Amino acid sequence: MLNIHNLSVSFGGEYLFEEVTFRLGSGDRVGLVGKNGAGKSTMLKILAGDNQADTGAIATEKDVKIGFLRQDIDFEQGRTVLEEAYQAFEEIKRAEFRMDEINHQLANRTDYESEGYHNLIDELSEVTHQYEILGGYNYVGETEKILLGLGFKREEFNNSTDTFSGGWRMRIELAKLLLQSNDVLLLDEPTNHLDIESIIWLENFLKGFPGVVVIVSHDKMFLDNVTNRTIEISLGKIYDYNKPYSQYLIQREELREKQLATQKNQQKKIEETEKLIERFRYKASKAAMAQSLIKKLDKVERIEVDEDDNSVMNISFPVSVTPGKVVVEAEHVSKSYGDKKVLSDISLLVERGSKIAFVGQNGQGKSTFIKAIVDEFKYDGTIKLGHNVQLGYFAQNQAEYLDGEKTLLDTMLDAANDSNRPKVRDMLGAFLFRGDDVEKKVKVLSGGERNRLALCKLLLQPINVLLLDEPTNHLDIKSKNVLKAALHNFDGTLLLVSHDRDFLQGLANRVYEFKDQKIREYLGDINFFLEQRKAQDMREIEKKDDVSLRAESRSDKKETKSLSYEEQKKQKSLQNKLSKIESQINELEKSIQKDDENLAVNYEKLMEDADFFSAYEKKKKDLEQLMEDWENVQMEIEEFN
């Protein structure tokens, strides 16, 4: 589908990548990996046609459709969820608009025998046929089906996209990509801000996608579950292996070891040859032999070992002062956004030295509770900070608070005090911003580099309690490992919101699960939490929650009640009723579609047929009632799950 040949891109005289060549074909699910700033997002933008390369070419097959999920989603304000999702159907919407225009003109004209009137009839027939071919009679139902599958409720369809968080907006964008029937999907950090339920949905979709998928992600588990090929951008080159990420790391290391061994043997032979040359060079009888050896040595193709960029951050979080035994005490905390209640009567005591993980689906109140602790908004109840507590807070969107027009150095200097201002350059160096890098403007940094800068800036303030909300978003895998080690060695108190099981393992010694406005405590690490929930990983937990959300009790019951005979009988009756309704809906939709086609061709004749329009309207009302009946029966069935 895509052929990339000798592609090069440089910034400020330095190459992000130089003369890279690879091919992408149907069925390829590629993990595009590399350090922050290596050029991954730039590569996606070039493949999508947003940016141009300095040199090289990209050849695509004819009529290939490319869908690009960007890191930053920019929705037009004022659109509802449905209206935004419908943006996937540009051709259908244009045809729909034209059909409405023509029908309006026909309804207001009386020159039935004129050429213009007949031309409109012909155009309506043609547009209607095109509308049908494009799937115009099915797109509304398909859109609603996908949105429901992604976790939206039907009553939310007409809510403005402005009222949804970044994670929910990402779901709308994913729905649009799915509905567009693209041949190539380019996904830039698709799991950022998504809860695990959404990640599962995306994994399942991508596994069955027949076209090309190229994913930039720092979620190792996601890459391993989805991809079948890994391309790493490192030091201007690419390394391409037909393996998912973890297997790629093993294979690449094995290759490097073989290269090193072969290079060592070759170097030994070269040194032996050079000694012979040196020995024979000044002997007349051996001069010809020496020249022969020199020519032979010149022809030797030196074995090169793949370069590996092993530069990593050097982070530590020093504790400012020792606080009291209790660092945070929350009592009866509740918070609502309008009519939506997020937290209800939450009480929590955090002791000095605790390492706590907050887990749960998006919208369950994890970030809200963190924000309440830092007093970002008003809430009901009380939260008291202990003696000598000094909070360090990293928000999900912390990097967005950085001034894009400032340089990295100025960003740090402006936030520093007299005691740490002389250390600013050393601190930036520890976060891999060295030399002239500190004079770059923040706006040219990648998402991961901005996160690194935000973490560096956090260290300018005295800290003994860290509150981190999804700190690994945009960080490359090596940086995530370094951050994890630094937090593990942190002697203070840690409250951490994350969906990244790999990051949480071995880091938190207590887990709080946020669900249904409440919290539940697990006195152990993340593995203990998983065992208690009888699941292999957090993904399985949230998948189970999504399926049985209405049926699951809010109490701490450990076993699910089995259905009685009468309940089983009722459940079967409801299933039969649902099947019957679905069959009726299917028949009605076919009948209405046939009427629409008939109306497009015989509009003038049918205008005079009152019985036709009466029956036509009745079918539509019956369909609406059946859809409502279907939803009610479905909800009853879910009560048994």
XYZ file of C-alpha atoms in Angstrom:
641
model
C 0.000 0.000 0.000
C 2.754 2.462 0.945
C 6.345 2.507 -0.280
C 8.715 4.824 1.571
C 12.012 5.429 -0.219
C 15.087 7.343 0.996
C 13.099 9.586 3.335
C 15.084 12.268 5.183
C 14.045 15.001 7.613
C 16.327 17.410 9.447
C 15.875 20.176 12.016
C 18.541 22.771 12.683
C 21.101 20.906 10.581
C 20.596 17.597 12.434
C 18.773 14.631 10.906
C 15.801 13.109 12.679
C 16.172 10.286 10.180
C 18.206 10.033 6.988
C 17.461 8.046 3.807
C 15.176 5.514 5.475
C 13.353 3.013 3.275
C 10.584 0.560 4.123
C 7.295 -0.802 2.772
C 3.886 -1.119 4.425
C 1.451 -3.765 3.183
C -2.020 -5.071 4.094
C -2.054 -6.798 7.462
C 0.977 -4.915 8.788
C 0.375 -3.660 12.326
C 3.506 -1.671 13.015
C 4.700 -0.318 16.333
C 6.740 2.809 15.554
C 8.986 3.264 18.579
C 11.949 5.357 19.706
C 12.970 7.941 22.246
C 11.071 11.186 22.742
C 12.112 13.527 19.955
C 13.394 10.731 17.699
C 10.916 11.688 14.963
C 8.023 9.247 15.407
C 5.195 11.802 15.258
C 6.998 13.567 12.402
C 7.078 10.298 10.456
C 3.324 9.837 10.949
C 2.621 13.396 9.794
C 4.675 12.783 6.649
C 2.871 9.497 5.928
C -0.454 11.317 6.433
C 0.577 14.132 4.096
C 0.472 16.804 6.812
C 4.223 17.471 6.537
C 6.755 17.191 3.741
C 10.097 15.383 3.953
C 13.341 17.138 2.961
C 14.191 14.361 0.506
C 12.763 11.031 -0.576
C 9.383 9.871 -1.837
C 6.244 8.050 -0.701
C 4.356 5.999 -3.280
C 0.796 4.848 -2.543
C -1.569 2.573 -4.372
C -4.454 4.234 -6.173
C -7.430 5.374 -4.043
C -5.797 4.439 -0.730
C -7.635 6.148 2.162
C -5.515 7.180 5.138
C -6.943 7.946 8.588
C -4.777 9.799 11.101
C -5.463 9.869 14.853
C -3.414 12.799 16.123
C -2.202 13.409 19.678
C -4.170 16.655 19.823
C -7.818 16.483 18.794
C -9.425 19.730 17.686
C -13.224 19.508 17.525
C -15.378 22.328 16.189
C -17.195 23.889 19.125
C -20.954 23.519 19.269
C -21.210 20.086 17.648
C -22.906 17.250 19.460
C -21.398 13.771 19.795
C -23.543 12.522 16.906
C -22.789 15.538 14.709
C -19.056 15.064 15.257
C -19.261 11.330 14.537
C -21.234 12.058 11.344
C -18.193 13.989 10.045
C -16.939 10.543 8.993
C -19.559 10.536 6.208
C -18.734 13.604 4.119
C -19.997 12.136 0.819
C -23.167 10.778 2.382
C -23.917 14.094 4.095
C -23.383 15.984 0.827
C -25.775 13.614 -0.965
C -28.264 13.902 1.895
C -28.120 17.704 1.735
C -28.659 17.688 -2.030
C -31.621 15.287 -1.708
C -33.227 17.631 0.828
C -32.617 20.597 -1.479
C -34.233 18.851 -4.458
C -37.215 17.614 -2.448
C -37.765 21.132 -1.138
C -37.677 22.534 -4.684
C -40.070 19.863 -5.950
C -42.491 20.552 -3.119
C -42.623 24.251 -4.009
C -42.941 23.917 -7.796
C -46.090 23.384 -9.822
C -44.601 23.240 -13.338
C -44.897 19.451 -13.392
C -44.551 19.154 -17.164
C -41.527 21.449 -17.535
C -38.071 20.261 -18.524
C -36.591 21.765 -15.349
C -38.981 19.783 -13.149
C -38.136 16.531 -14.930
C -34.416 17.303 -14.677
C -34.812 17.650 -10.910
C -36.631 14.284 -10.799
C -33.773 12.683 -12.756
C -31.149 14.258 -10.487
C -33.029 13.117 -7.377
C -33.079 9.568 -8.716
C -29.364 9.697 -9.458
C -28.425 11.229 -6.080
C -30.687 8.765 -4.245
C -28.998 5.855 -6.001
C -25.572 7.218 -5.070
C -26.787 7.768 -1.493
C -27.834 4.126 -1.280
C -24.502 2.877 -2.691
C -22.599 4.957 -0.117
C -24.624 3.394 2.701
C -26.841 6.383 3.393
C -29.684 4.280 4.759
C -27.407 2.578 7.278
C -24.956 5.203 8.540
C -27.133 6.526 11.379
C -27.603 3.053 12.836
C -23.927 2.163 12.369
C -22.833 5.357 14.121
C -25.094 4.760 17.104
C -23.940 1.132 17.317
C -20.253 2.131 17.434
C -20.814 4.922 19.965
C -22.775 2.596 22.243
C -20.002 0.026 21.921
C -17.461 2.635 22.969
C -19.325 3.349 26.180
C -21.483 6.354 25.288
C -25.052 6.335 26.542
C -27.862 7.101 24.145
C -28.895 10.128 26.210
C -25.366 11.552 25.704
C -25.541 11.500 21.893
C -26.893 15.052 21.702
C -24.517 16.487 24.310
C -21.907 18.950 23.094
C -18.393 17.530 22.637
C -17.161 20.494 24.720
C -18.597 18.807 27.818
C -16.466 15.654 27.436
C -12.927 14.971 28.665
C -9.981 14.278 26.374
C -10.392 10.520 26.777
C -14.023 10.611 25.663
C -13.205 12.887 22.742
C -10.554 10.377 21.711
C -13.309 7.728 21.595
C -15.365 9.898 19.223
C -12.327 10.271 16.982
C -11.766 6.515 17.059
C -15.408 5.999 16.083
C -14.947 8.347 13.119
C -11.871 6.439 11.955
C -13.746 3.143 12.153
C -16.765 4.502 10.287
C -14.628 5.986 7.503
C -13.476 2.564 6.200
C -9.847 3.656 5.873
C -7.167 1.471 4.283
C -4.373 2.860 6.460
C -4.609 3.919 10.114
C -1.928 6.150 11.622
C -2.346 6.333 15.401
C -0.277 8.754 17.481
C -0.382 7.821 21.181
C -3.916 6.374 20.953
C -3.941 5.059 24.543
C -3.142 8.397 26.196
C -6.107 9.498 28.348
C -8.012 6.281 27.567
C -9.211 3.992 30.321
C -8.575 0.283 30.009
C -12.063 -0.481 28.702
C -11.373 1.783 25.714
C -7.915 0.298 25.202
C -9.468 -3.194 25.047
C -11.947 -2.019 22.422
C -9.172 -0.468 20.354
C -7.017 -3.597 20.651
C -9.846 -5.825 19.437
C -10.622 -3.522 16.525
C -6.996 -3.256 15.410
C -6.428 -7.019 15.626
C -9.167 -7.545 13.042
C -8.307 -4.561 10.833
C -7.354 -5.839 7.344
C -5.391 -2.785 6.201
C -2.208 -1.130 7.479
C -1.846 0.154 11.035
C 1.081 2.265 12.221
C 1.058 3.005 15.955
C 3.212 5.377 17.960
C 2.818 4.242 21.555
C 4.835 3.892 24.739
C 2.415 1.336 26.189
C 4.442 -1.874 26.011
C 1.480 -4.150 26.751
C -0.655 -2.473 24.066
C 2.123 -2.855 21.483
C 2.658 -6.510 22.368
C -1.078 -7.257 22.120
C -1.670 -5.491 18.804
C 1.438 -5.267 16.626
C 3.162 -7.883 14.464
C 6.059 -5.644 13.387
C 8.314 -3.074 15.052
C 10.161 -0.160 13.443
C 12.470 1.761 15.769
C 13.843 5.198 14.915
C 17.204 5.605 16.642
C 20.032 8.048 15.930
C 18.742 8.834 12.427
C 18.332 5.204 11.333
C 15.496 2.696 11.443
C 15.552 -0.896 12.650
C 12.782 -3.021 11.173
C 11.745 -6.428 12.571
C 8.646 -8.579 11.978
C 8.063 -8.977 15.700
C 5.982 -7.222 18.366
C 7.892 -4.913 20.698
C 9.079 -7.266 23.470
C 10.154 -9.939 20.983
C 11.841 -7.256 18.888
C 13.949 -6.137 21.863
C 15.158 -9.706 22.402
C 15.876 -10.262 18.702
C 17.678 -6.965 18.297
C 19.857 -7.623 21.347
C 20.710 -11.091 20.024
C 21.657 -9.542 16.678
C 23.839 -6.939 18.387
C 25.612 -9.662 20.351
C 26.303 -11.591 17.127
C 27.498 -8.401 15.428
C 29.817 -7.654 18.357
C 31.251 -11.202 18.314
C 31.748 -11.112 14.528
C 33.239 -7.624 14.723
C 35.627 -8.791 17.458
C 36.813 -11.743 15.342
C 37.208 -9.502 12.300
C 39.173 -6.933 14.292
C 41.482 -9.668 15.560
C 42.225 -10.783 11.984
C 42.734 -7.174 10.874
C 45.237 -6.593 13.688
C 47.124 -9.774 12.753
C 47.244 -8.647 9.106
C 48.482 -5.179 10.116
C 51.295 -6.761 12.158
C 52.348 -8.812 9.104
C 52.286 -5.720 6.932
C 54.396 -3.835 9.447
C 56.861 -6.752 9.655
C 57.251 -7.141 5.877
C 56.977 -3.465 4.827
C 60.697 -2.671 5.035
C 62.067 -5.980 3.721
C 62.797 -5.894 -0.007
C 62.055 -9.599 -0.406
C 58.663 -9.243 1.287
C 57.609 -5.858 -0.107
C 55.333 -7.396 -2.743
C 53.660 -9.543 -0.104
C 53.153 -6.470 2.107
C 51.523 -4.580 -0.768
C 49.256 -7.543 -1.466
C 48.184 -7.638 2.185
C 47.508 -3.870 2.173
C 45.264 -4.210 -0.909
C 43.460 -7.148 0.682
C 42.920 -5.163 3.883
C 41.539 -2.193 1.961
C 38.903 -4.435 0.390
C 37.678 -5.764 3.722
C 34.117 -4.562 4.459
C 34.222 -3.551 8.103
C 31.418 -5.029 10.209
C 29.327 -2.356 11.915
C 27.323 -2.864 15.085
C 23.855 -1.294 15.250
C 24.056 1.848 17.317
C 21.930 1.986 20.422
C 20.858 5.231 22.082
C 21.221 4.384 25.752
C 21.009 7.925 27.088
C 18.395 8.087 29.825
C 17.149 10.574 32.380
C 18.806 10.772 35.763
C 15.959 11.539 38.174
C 15.653 11.602 41.926
C 12.941 13.161 44.069
C 14.571 14.416 47.288
C 12.337 14.791 50.331
C 12.270 18.405 51.533
C 11.377 17.908 55.216
C 9.854 15.044 57.177
C 6.094 15.615 57.604
C 3.851 14.361 60.374
C 2.612 10.777 60.502
C -0.687 11.638 58.779
C -0.131 13.587 55.542
C -3.693 13.695 54.127
C -6.986 13.222 55.947
C -10.188 13.338 53.878
C -13.611 13.148 55.505
C -16.986 12.811 53.752
C -15.741 14.322 50.481
C -18.354 14.676 47.731
C -18.137 16.387 44.362
C -20.637 16.972 41.570
C -20.349 18.583 38.144
C -23.817 19.973 37.542
C -26.229 17.056 37.903
C -23.467 14.464 37.625
C -22.153 13.206 40.961
C -18.559 11.946 40.768
C -17.589 11.405 44.418
C -19.960 10.604 47.265
C -18.982 10.641 50.950
C -15.313 9.631 50.476
C -13.175 9.297 53.612
C -9.487 8.433 53.388
C -6.413 8.612 55.637
C -2.949 8.712 54.038
C 0.044 8.053 56.272
C 3.615 9.216 55.735
C 5.603 6.977 53.373
C 2.586 5.352 51.707
C 2.799 4.460 48.014
C -0.802 4.434 46.789
C -2.272 3.712 43.338
C -5.678 5.034 42.281
C -7.261 2.802 39.621
C -10.607 2.606 37.824
C -12.349 3.631 34.621
C -12.349 7.168 33.248
C -14.923 9.422 34.868
C -14.956 7.530 38.175
C -13.351 10.391 40.141
C -9.622 9.571 40.417
C -8.359 12.859 38.992
C -11.166 14.742 40.724
C -10.036 13.468 44.120
C -6.406 14.415 43.404
C -7.528 17.914 42.394
C -9.571 18.193 45.592
C -6.443 17.432 47.639
C -4.568 20.309 45.959
C -7.641 22.529 46.509
C -8.222 23.197 42.815
C -11.990 23.631 43.252
C -14.747 23.684 45.859
C -16.172 20.416 47.169
C -18.301 19.126 50.032
C -16.556 17.622 53.073
C -13.072 18.359 54.397
C -9.505 17.547 53.390
C -6.726 18.377 55.858
C -3.015 18.291 55.119
C -0.700 17.114 57.885
C 2.104 18.976 59.616
C 4.940 20.120 57.283
C 3.270 18.598 54.202
C 4.638 20.038 50.941
C 2.743 18.841 47.875
C 4.178 18.275 44.414
C 1.365 17.946 41.864
C 1.657 16.696 38.279
C -1.627 16.946 36.329
C -2.600 14.872 33.282
C -2.212 17.962 31.113
C 0.699 19.455 33.054
C 2.739 20.025 29.888
C -0.035 22.290 28.528
C 0.697 24.842 31.270
C 4.172 25.481 29.846
C 4.632 28.695 27.869
C 5.457 27.680 24.293
C 7.252 30.962 23.546
C 9.771 30.578 26.382
C 13.017 28.656 26.050
C 13.622 25.612 28.211
C 16.203 27.535 30.213
C 13.902 30.519 30.795
C 11.060 28.179 31.803
C 13.233 26.752 34.556
C 14.857 30.026 35.621
C 11.483 31.755 35.980
C 10.253 28.960 38.278
C 13.492 28.655 40.298
C 14.380 30.330 43.584
C 17.691 31.739 44.780
C 18.875 28.416 46.205
C 18.284 26.220 43.141
C 18.704 28.736 40.297
C 22.441 27.891 39.885
C 21.515 24.207 39.455
C 19.020 24.719 36.618
C 21.385 23.734 33.773
C 22.490 20.591 35.624
C 18.853 19.670 36.260
C 17.986 20.106 32.567
C 20.985 17.952 31.674
C 19.736 15.207 33.981
C 16.492 15.235 31.957
C 18.458 14.930 28.673
C 18.284 18.623 27.723
C 21.941 19.407 27.129
C 24.068 22.016 25.390
C 22.141 24.137 22.905
C 18.938 22.186 23.624
C 18.216 24.493 26.569
C 17.849 27.438 24.160
C 15.042 25.738 22.215
C 11.547 27.130 22.568
C 9.073 24.896 24.378
C 6.704 24.908 21.393
C 9.144 22.876 19.254
C 9.350 20.025 21.782
C 7.585 16.701 21.301
C 4.867 15.625 23.741
C 7.304 13.413 25.638
C 9.952 16.132 25.831
C 7.385 18.552 27.258
C 6.444 15.997 29.888
C 10.113 15.603 30.803
C 10.453 19.382 31.138
C 7.307 19.535 33.311
C 8.744 16.819 35.583
C 12.043 18.709 35.764
C 10.221 21.908 36.706
C 8.361 20.003 39.432
C 11.692 19.358 41.176
C 12.271 23.088 41.680
C 9.806 23.128 44.562
C 10.240 21.441 47.953
C 8.314 18.148 48.016
C 7.533 15.408 50.479
C 4.174 14.262 49.027
C 3.867 13.557 45.280
C 0.490 13.531 43.517
C 0.947 12.270 39.947
C -1.946 11.982 37.497
C -0.977 9.827 34.494
C 2.677 11.005 34.505
C 3.736 8.464 31.852
C 1.588 9.922 29.053
C 3.902 10.677 26.093
C 7.016 9.348 27.887
C 9.074 6.816 25.937
C 9.529 3.361 27.414
C 13.066 3.979 28.711
C 12.004 7.232 30.376
C 9.041 5.452 31.982
C 11.423 2.880 33.473
C 13.690 5.630 34.860
C 10.713 7.510 36.349
C 9.454 4.303 37.933
C 12.855 3.674 39.550
C 12.976 7.258 40.871
C 9.501 6.953 42.396
C 10.423 3.593 43.891
C 13.389 5.247 45.629
C 11.355 8.271 46.738
C 11.290 8.356 50.556
C 8.182 10.524 50.682
C 4.494 9.757 50.093
C 3.148 8.929 46.634
C -0.424 9.121 45.291
C -0.453 7.872 41.693
C -3.235 7.725 39.078
C -2.407 5.325 36.248
C -3.907 2.732 33.898
C -0.445 1.302 33.140
C -0.197 -2.026 34.944
C 3.445 -2.514 33.941
C 4.314 0.872 35.471
C 2.389 0.197 38.690
C 3.868 -3.237 39.366
C 6.273 -3.099 42.303
C 5.632 0.612 42.832
C 2.453 0.943 44.903
C 1.903 -0.920 48.197
C -1.775 -0.003 48.465
C -4.531 0.286 45.856
C -7.782 2.262 45.905
C -10.353 1.378 43.278
C -12.726 4.214 42.278
C -16.136 3.019 41.184
C -19.740 4.219 41.401
C -18.769 7.400 43.334
C -17.103 5.300 46.057
C -13.643 3.878 46.760
C -12.556 0.439 47.879
C -9.215 -0.206 49.578
C -6.871 -3.131 48.844
C -4.085 -3.505 51.418
C -1.411 -4.729 49.027
C 0.312 -4.006 45.721
C -1.231 -4.079 42.279
C -0.746 -7.848 41.987
C -2.600 -8.367 45.271
C -5.430 -6.209 43.920
C -5.575 -8.336 40.763
C -5.669 -11.543 42.785
C -8.473 -10.200 44.953
C -10.489 -9.334 41.909
C -9.748 -12.791 40.486
C -8.377 -11.436 37.213
C -5.183 -11.856 35.288
C -4.718 -8.181 34.688
C -6.439 -4.814 34.955
C -7.695 -5.078 31.400
C -9.755 -8.155 32.252
C -11.158 -6.371 35.318
C -12.418 -3.376 33.407
C -13.745 -5.544 30.618
C -15.785 -7.486 33.187
C -16.971 -4.227 34.759
C -18.114 -2.909 31.391
C -20.195 -6.004 30.643
C -21.859 -6.200 34.071
C -21.873 -2.577 35.195
C -25.605 -2.402 35.948
C -25.844 -5.842 37.530
C -22.841 -5.584 39.834
C -23.689 -4.732 43.437
C -22.001 -1.801 45.111
C -21.506 -3.858 48.234
C -18.395 -5.934 48.906
C -20.027 -9.264 48.088
C -17.461 -11.783 46.890
C -19.816 -14.139 45.031
C -22.385 -13.532 42.330
C -25.901 -14.725 43.057
C -26.937 -17.604 40.767
C -30.245 -17.313 38.903
C -33.285 -19.177 40.158
C -35.410 -21.331 37.839
C -38.029 -18.570 37.523
C -35.344 -15.993 36.739
C -33.779 -18.263 34.114
C -37.228 -18.753 32.592
C -37.859 -15.009 32.492
C -34.420 -14.370 30.989
C -35.099 -16.849 28.186
C -38.507 -15.238 27.540
C -36.854 -11.812 27.278
C -34.243 -13.159 24.849
C -37.027 -14.522 22.622
C -38.852 -11.208 22.834
C -35.668 -9.347 21.881
C -35.123 -11.589 18.843
C -38.723 -10.999 17.710
C -38.335 -7.209 18.039
C -35.052 -7.296 16.110
C -36.771 -9.224 13.315
C -39.612 -6.662 13.198
C -37.120 -3.789 13.122
C -35.280 -5.413 10.238
C -38.484 -5.863 8.212
C -39.656 -2.304 8.872
C -36.289 -0.814 7.898
C -36.392 -2.721 4.594
C -39.954 -1.542 3.941
C -39.102 2.101 4.712
C -36.032 1.924 2.477
C -38.198 0.565 -0.351
C -40.670 3.440 0.167
C -37.794 5.952 0.076
C -36.600 4.553 -3.230
C -40.152 4.585 -4.636
C -40.597 8.160 -3.441
C -37.412 9.268 -5.180
C -38.574 7.857 -8.524
C -42.349 8.526 -8.383
C -42.495 11.636 -6.229
C -45.084 13.484 -8.341
C -47.506 10.568 -8.466
C -47.154 9.694 -4.786
C -47.700 13.334 -3.754
C -51.376 12.782 -4.558
C -51.585 9.447 -2.688
C -52.677 10.276 0.889
C -52.816 6.597 1.840
C -49.161 6.105 0.901
C -47.950 8.979 3.094
C -50.175 7.901 5.955
C -48.755 4.366 5.845
C -45.223 5.738 5.390
C -45.460 7.910 8.526
C -46.993 5.048 10.516
C -44.043 2.803 9.634
C -41.606 5.429 10.913
C -43.502 5.826 14.188
C -43.698 2.040 14.577
C -39.939 1.811 14.020
C -39.279 4.425 16.721
C -41.489 2.502 19.147
C -39.735 -0.786 18.330
C -36.325 0.804 18.919
C -37.532 2.014 22.313
C -38.957 -1.449 23.107
C -35.654 -3.059 22.090
C -33.701 -0.791 24.458
C -36.072 -1.509 27.378
C -35.891 -5.282 26.873
C -32.113 -5.109 26.523
C -31.877 -3.269 29.847
C -34.054 -5.934 31.502
C -31.785 -8.677 30.153
C -28.692 -6.891 31.463
C -30.147 -7.030 34.965
C -29.561 -10.804 34.918
C -25.868 -10.525 33.921
